Amino acid sequence: QQQVKQSPQSLIVQKGGISIINCAYENTAFDYFPWYQQFPGKGPALLIAIRPDVSEKKEGRFTISFNKSAKQFSLHIMDSQPGDSATYFCAAYSGAGSYQLTFGKGTKLSVIP
Amino acid sequence: DTGVSQDPRHKITKRGQNVTFRCDPISEHNRLYWYRQTLGQGPEFLTYFQNEAQLEKSRLLSDRFSAERPKGSFSTLEIQRTEQGDSAMYLCASSLALREGISDTQYFGPGTRLTVL
């Protein structure tokens, strides 16, 4: 059973546009939601993370929106650039009990000039 | 570079051989994790250490897999009698847990790409 569902699987956005990636989770014990960016042949790199006590977190061009009641969260990339072309993973983590990160299946983002 | 390092970066082996990977976490990080990532998928948890103690193992970690973190610093992941299905990227991550029950940020290494022929 997939505990974190991520969509879309792939996304093509024009330079300067907004990229939006959505995730939904089932386990209400999750209390930390990071997003990772991964380039081909590299390990995932932490992009931005949020805890469920806030509804939005912004860092530069990256914003996480969090809806606790709907058990959904999303990543918005403003003013998308070709250098943002990568695979993005949402993840969820519970510090109480298991310390493993549960990842979505990833979204391959392509930003075209 | 003070990030998580992994060695080797690439490993090609024949089916049935044993392989060992090494992970050096960020200095002073007390938690260390191993994940496996196959093409087109997100990383999947394998096991985790707090200091030298292995506290959690995934069902993905068959009897052919063993991990150690002997002095609470670097860790090794060994796969015995490799199979073609073991071909994947093996990722190591580390984190600094300040107290129990609090989620902490995991920082990933570049991974070891294993190809089993």
Short mmCIF file of C-alpha atoms in Angstrom, two decimals:
data_model
loop_
_atom_site.label_atom_id
_atom_site.label_comp_id
_atom_site.label_asym_id
_atom_site.label_seq_id
_atom_site.Cartn_x
_atom_site.Cartn_y
_atom_site.Cartn_z
CA GLN A 1 0.00 0.00 0.00
CA GLN A 2 1.46 3.28 -1.11
CA GLN A 3 1.33 5.66 1.82
CA VAL A 4 2.29 8.81 -0.08
CA LYS A 5 0.70 9.38 -3.47
CA GLN A 6 2.34 11.92 -5.76
CA SER A 7 1.08 13.50 -8.97
CA PRO A 8 1.66 14.20 -11.75
CA GLN A 9 4.25 11.64 -12.82
CA SER A 10 5.74 14.14 -15.26
CA LEU A 11 5.33 17.84 -15.84
CA ILE A 12 6.41 20.18 -18.61
CA VAL A 13 6.43 23.89 -17.82
CA GLN A 14 7.60 26.87 -19.80
CA LYS A 15 10.37 29.04 -18.41
CA GLY A 16 8.92 31.60 -16.06
CA GLY A 17 5.82 29.54 -15.36
CA ILE A 18 4.59 27.95 -12.13
CA SER A 19 5.24 24.26 -11.48
CA ILE A 20 2.82 22.53 -9.12
CA ILE A 21 3.30 19.05 -7.70
CA ASN A 22 0.77 17.44 -5.38
CA CYS A 23 1.01 14.77 -2.71
CA ALA A 24 -1.52 13.03 -0.49
CA TYR A 25 -0.93 10.82 2.51
CA GLU A 26 -2.91 8.38 4.62
CA ASN A 27 -0.99 8.01 7.86
CA THR A 28 -2.04 10.68 10.35
CA ALA A 29 1.08 9.93 12.43
CA PHE A 30 3.22 11.67 9.81
CA ASP A 31 4.49 14.93 11.25
CA TYR A 32 7.19 16.15 8.91
CA PHE A 33 6.93 16.59 5.16
CA PRO A 34 10.10 17.28 3.17
CA TRP A 35 10.53 17.73 -0.55
CA TYR A 36 13.64 16.46 -2.25
CA GLN A 37 15.13 17.37 -5.61
CA GLN A 38 17.14 14.78 -7.50
CA PHE A 39 19.26 15.18 -10.60
CA PRO A 40 20.21 12.13 -12.71
CA GLY A 41 22.96 10.09 -11.08
CA LYS A 42 22.84 12.09 -7.85
CA GLY A 43 21.35 11.54 -4.44
CA PRO A 44 18.20 13.41 -3.35
CA ALA A 45 18.84 16.89 -1.97
CA LEU A 46 16.53 18.49 0.57
CA LEU A 47 14.67 21.39 -0.97
CA ILE A 48 12.16 22.54 1.62
CA ALA A 49 10.17 20.95 4.43
CA ILE A 50 7.07 21.68 6.50
CA ARG A 51 5.49 20.53 9.73
CA PRO A 52 1.68 20.27 10.01
CA ASP A 53 1.34 23.15 12.46
CA VAL A 54 1.70 25.64 9.58
CA SER A 55 -0.28 25.84 6.33
CA GLU A 56 2.39 27.36 4.13
CA LYS A 57 6.15 27.74 4.01
CA LYS A 58 8.09 29.77 1.47
CA GLU A 59 11.79 29.72 0.67
CA GLY A 60 12.77 31.79 -2.32
CA ARG A 61 10.90 30.52 -5.38
CA PHE A 62 9.73 27.36 -3.57
CA THR A 63 6.51 27.19 -1.52
CA ILE A 64 4.89 24.29 0.28
CA SER A 65 1.15 24.46 0.89
CA PHE A 66 -0.21 22.08 3.52
CA ASN A 67 -3.83 21.05 4.13
CA LYS A 68 -3.94 18.95 7.27
CA SER A 69 -7.67 18.14 7.12
CA ALA A 70 -7.41 16.92 3.54
CA LYS A 71 -4.07 15.20 4.23
CA GLN A 72 -2.57 16.86 1.18
CA PHE A 73 0.45 19.02 0.51
CA SER A 74 1.91 20.56 -2.59
CA LEU A 75 5.08 22.15 -3.92
CA HIS A 76 4.89 25.30 -5.99
CA ILE A 77 7.92 26.45 -7.96
CA MET A 78 7.51 30.05 -9.05
CA ASP A 79 9.32 31.50 -12.07
CA SER A 80 10.46 28.02 -13.10
CA GLN A 81 13.89 27.88 -14.74
CA PRO A 82 15.56 25.26 -16.98
CA GLY A 83 17.94 24.54 -14.09
CA ASP A 84 14.93 23.36 -12.07
CA SER A 85 14.54 20.43 -14.47
CA ALA A 86 14.90 17.42 -12.17
CA THR A 87 12.84 14.78 -10.41
CA TYR A 88 11.02 15.95 -7.29
CA PHE A 89 9.99 13.66 -4.48
CA CYS A 90 7.61 14.41 -1.67
CA ALA A 91 8.13 12.45 1.50
CA ALA A 92 6.62 11.98 4.91
CA TYR A 93 8.16 11.07 8.22
CA SER A 94 6.99 10.22 11.67
CA GLY A 95 9.36 10.79 14.56
CA ALA A 96 7.12 8.82 16.90
CA GLY A 97 7.81 5.21 16.06
CA SER A 98 9.37 4.58 12.69
CA TYR A 99 12.09 6.99 11.61
CA GLN A 100 11.99 6.03 7.97
CA LEU A 101 11.09 8.49 5.25
CA THR A 102 8.22 7.33 3.03
CA PHE A 103 8.61 8.75 -0.46
CA GLY A 104 6.20 9.39 -3.29
CA LYS A 105 7.05 7.98 -6.69
CA GLY A 106 8.44 11.23 -7.98
CA THR A 107 7.60 13.87 -10.57
CA LYS A 108 9.92 14.49 -13.47
CA LEU A 109 9.88 18.22 -14.18
CA SER A 110 11.06 19.62 -17.48
CA VAL A 111 11.27 23.38 -17.84
CA ILE A 112 11.50 24.40 -21.47
CA PRO A 113 12.88 27.75 -22.65
CA ASP B 1 33.07 18.62 1.59
CA THR B 2 31.22 17.91 4.83
CA GLY B 3 28.25 16.07 3.33
CA VAL B 4 27.43 12.37 3.34
CA SER B 5 29.92 10.38 1.28
CA GLN B 6 29.53 6.92 -0.21
CA ASP B 7 32.02 4.55 -1.72
CA PRO B 8 32.17 3.20 -4.34
CA ARG B 9 29.99 5.34 -6.57
CA HIS B 10 29.53 2.52 -9.05
CA LYS B 11 29.84 -1.23 -8.70
CA ILE B 12 29.41 -3.87 -11.38
CA THR B 13 29.39 -7.46 -10.22
CA LYS B 14 28.40 -10.88 -11.41
CA ARG B 15 25.41 -12.73 -10.02
CA GLY B 16 26.35 -14.70 -6.92
CA GLN B 17 29.18 -12.43 -5.82
CA ASN B 18 29.25 -10.51 -2.54
CA VAL B 19 29.49 -6.72 -2.50
CA THR B 20 30.07 -4.20 0.29
CA PHE B 21 29.29 -0.50 0.27
CA ARG B 22 30.51 2.13 2.69
CA CYS B 23 28.81 5.27 3.95
CA ASP B 24 30.41 8.10 5.90
CA PRO B 25 27.74 10.32 7.48
CA ILE B 26 27.94 13.98 8.29
CA SER B 27 30.19 14.38 11.30
CA GLU B 28 28.34 14.11 14.63
CA HIS B 29 25.13 12.86 13.04
CA ASN B 30 23.84 10.10 15.28
CA ARG B 31 21.30 8.54 12.92
CA LEU B 32 22.21 6.76 9.71
CA TYR B 33 19.82 5.30 7.15
CA TRP B 34 20.08 3.06 4.12
CA TYR B 35 17.61 3.29 1.24
CA ARG B 36 17.34 1.57 -2.12
CA GLN B 37 16.13 3.32 -5.25
CA THR B 38 15.24 1.60 -8.50
CA LEU B 39 14.75 3.37 -11.81
CA GLY B 40 11.72 5.62 -11.86
CA GLN B 41 10.87 5.08 -8.20
CA GLY B 42 11.34 6.95 -4.98
CA PRO B 43 13.85 5.70 -2.42
CA GLU B 44 12.66 2.80 -0.25
CA PHE B 45 13.78 2.43 3.33
CA LEU B 46 16.04 -0.50 4.17
CA THR B 47 17.39 0.04 7.68
CA TYR B 48 18.39 2.66 10.22
CA PHE B 49 20.95 3.05 13.01
CA GLN B 50 20.98 5.25 16.05
CA ASN B 51 24.65 5.47 16.95
CA GLU B 52 25.88 1.86 16.63
CA ALA B 53 22.50 0.20 17.27
CA GLN B 54 20.46 -1.06 14.31
CA LEU B 55 16.93 -0.18 15.41
CA GLU B 56 14.75 -0.85 12.41
CA LYS B 57 14.87 -3.10 9.36
CA SER B 58 12.51 -3.15 6.39
CA ARG B 59 10.96 -6.33 5.03
CA LEU B 60 12.96 -5.44 1.88
CA LEU B 61 16.12 -6.35 3.76
CA SER B 62 16.37 -10.06 3.07
CA ASP B 63 18.76 -12.42 4.85
CA ARG B 64 21.33 -11.74 2.13
CA PHE B 65 21.63 -8.14 3.28
CA SER B 66 23.50 -7.07 6.38
CA ALA B 67 24.40 -3.63 7.66
CA GLU B 68 26.73 -2.52 10.41
CA ARG B 69 27.79 0.69 12.06
CA PRO B 70 30.52 -0.59 14.38
CA LYS B 71 31.59 2.56 16.17
CA GLY B 72 28.61 4.75 15.51
CA SER B 73 30.39 6.56 12.70
CA PHE B 74 30.66 5.01 9.21
CA SER B 75 28.41 2.19 8.08
CA THR B 76 28.71 -0.72 5.69
CA LEU B 77 26.00 -2.50 3.73
CA GLU B 78 26.86 -5.97 2.46
CA ILE B 79 24.87 -7.97 -0.04
CA GLN B 80 25.72 -11.66 -0.25
CA ARG B 81 25.05 -13.86 -3.28
CA THR B 82 23.87 -10.93 -5.38
CA GLU B 83 20.92 -11.36 -7.72
CA GLN B 84 19.97 -9.33 -10.78
CA GLY B 85 17.04 -7.92 -8.82
CA ASP B 86 19.52 -6.27 -6.47
CA SER B 87 20.54 -3.85 -9.22
CA ALA B 88 19.64 -0.41 -7.90
CA MET B 89 21.02 2.79 -6.41
CA TYR B 90 21.84 2.34 -2.74
CA LEU B 91 21.51 5.58 -0.84
CA CYS B 92 22.78 6.47 2.59
CA ALA B 93 21.42 9.34 4.65
CA SER B 94 22.25 10.78 8.03
CA SER B 95 20.56 13.05 10.52
CA LEU B 96 21.10 14.63 13.90
CA ALA B 97 18.40 13.55 16.33
CA LEU B 98 18.32 15.94 19.25
CA ARG B 99 15.68 14.01 21.16
CA GLU B 100 13.35 11.08 20.73
CA GLY B 101 10.04 11.53 18.99
CA ILE B 102 11.17 14.55 17.00
CA SER B 103 11.43 14.24 13.24
CA ASP B 104 14.80 15.30 11.95
CA THR B 105 16.13 16.25 8.54
CA GLN B 106 17.82 13.47 6.59
CA TYR B 107 20.70 14.41 4.30
CA PHE B 108 21.47 12.00 1.49
CA GLY B 109 24.74 10.95 -0.04
CA PRO B 110 25.35 10.57 -3.79
CA GLY B 111 24.56 6.85 -3.73
CA THR B 112 26.24 3.68 -4.98
CA ARG B 113 24.93 2.41 -8.29
CA LEU B 114 24.99 -1.41 -8.27
CA THR B 115 24.69 -3.40 -11.47
CA VAL B 116 24.44 -7.18 -11.19
CA LEU B 117 25.15 -8.99 -14.45
#
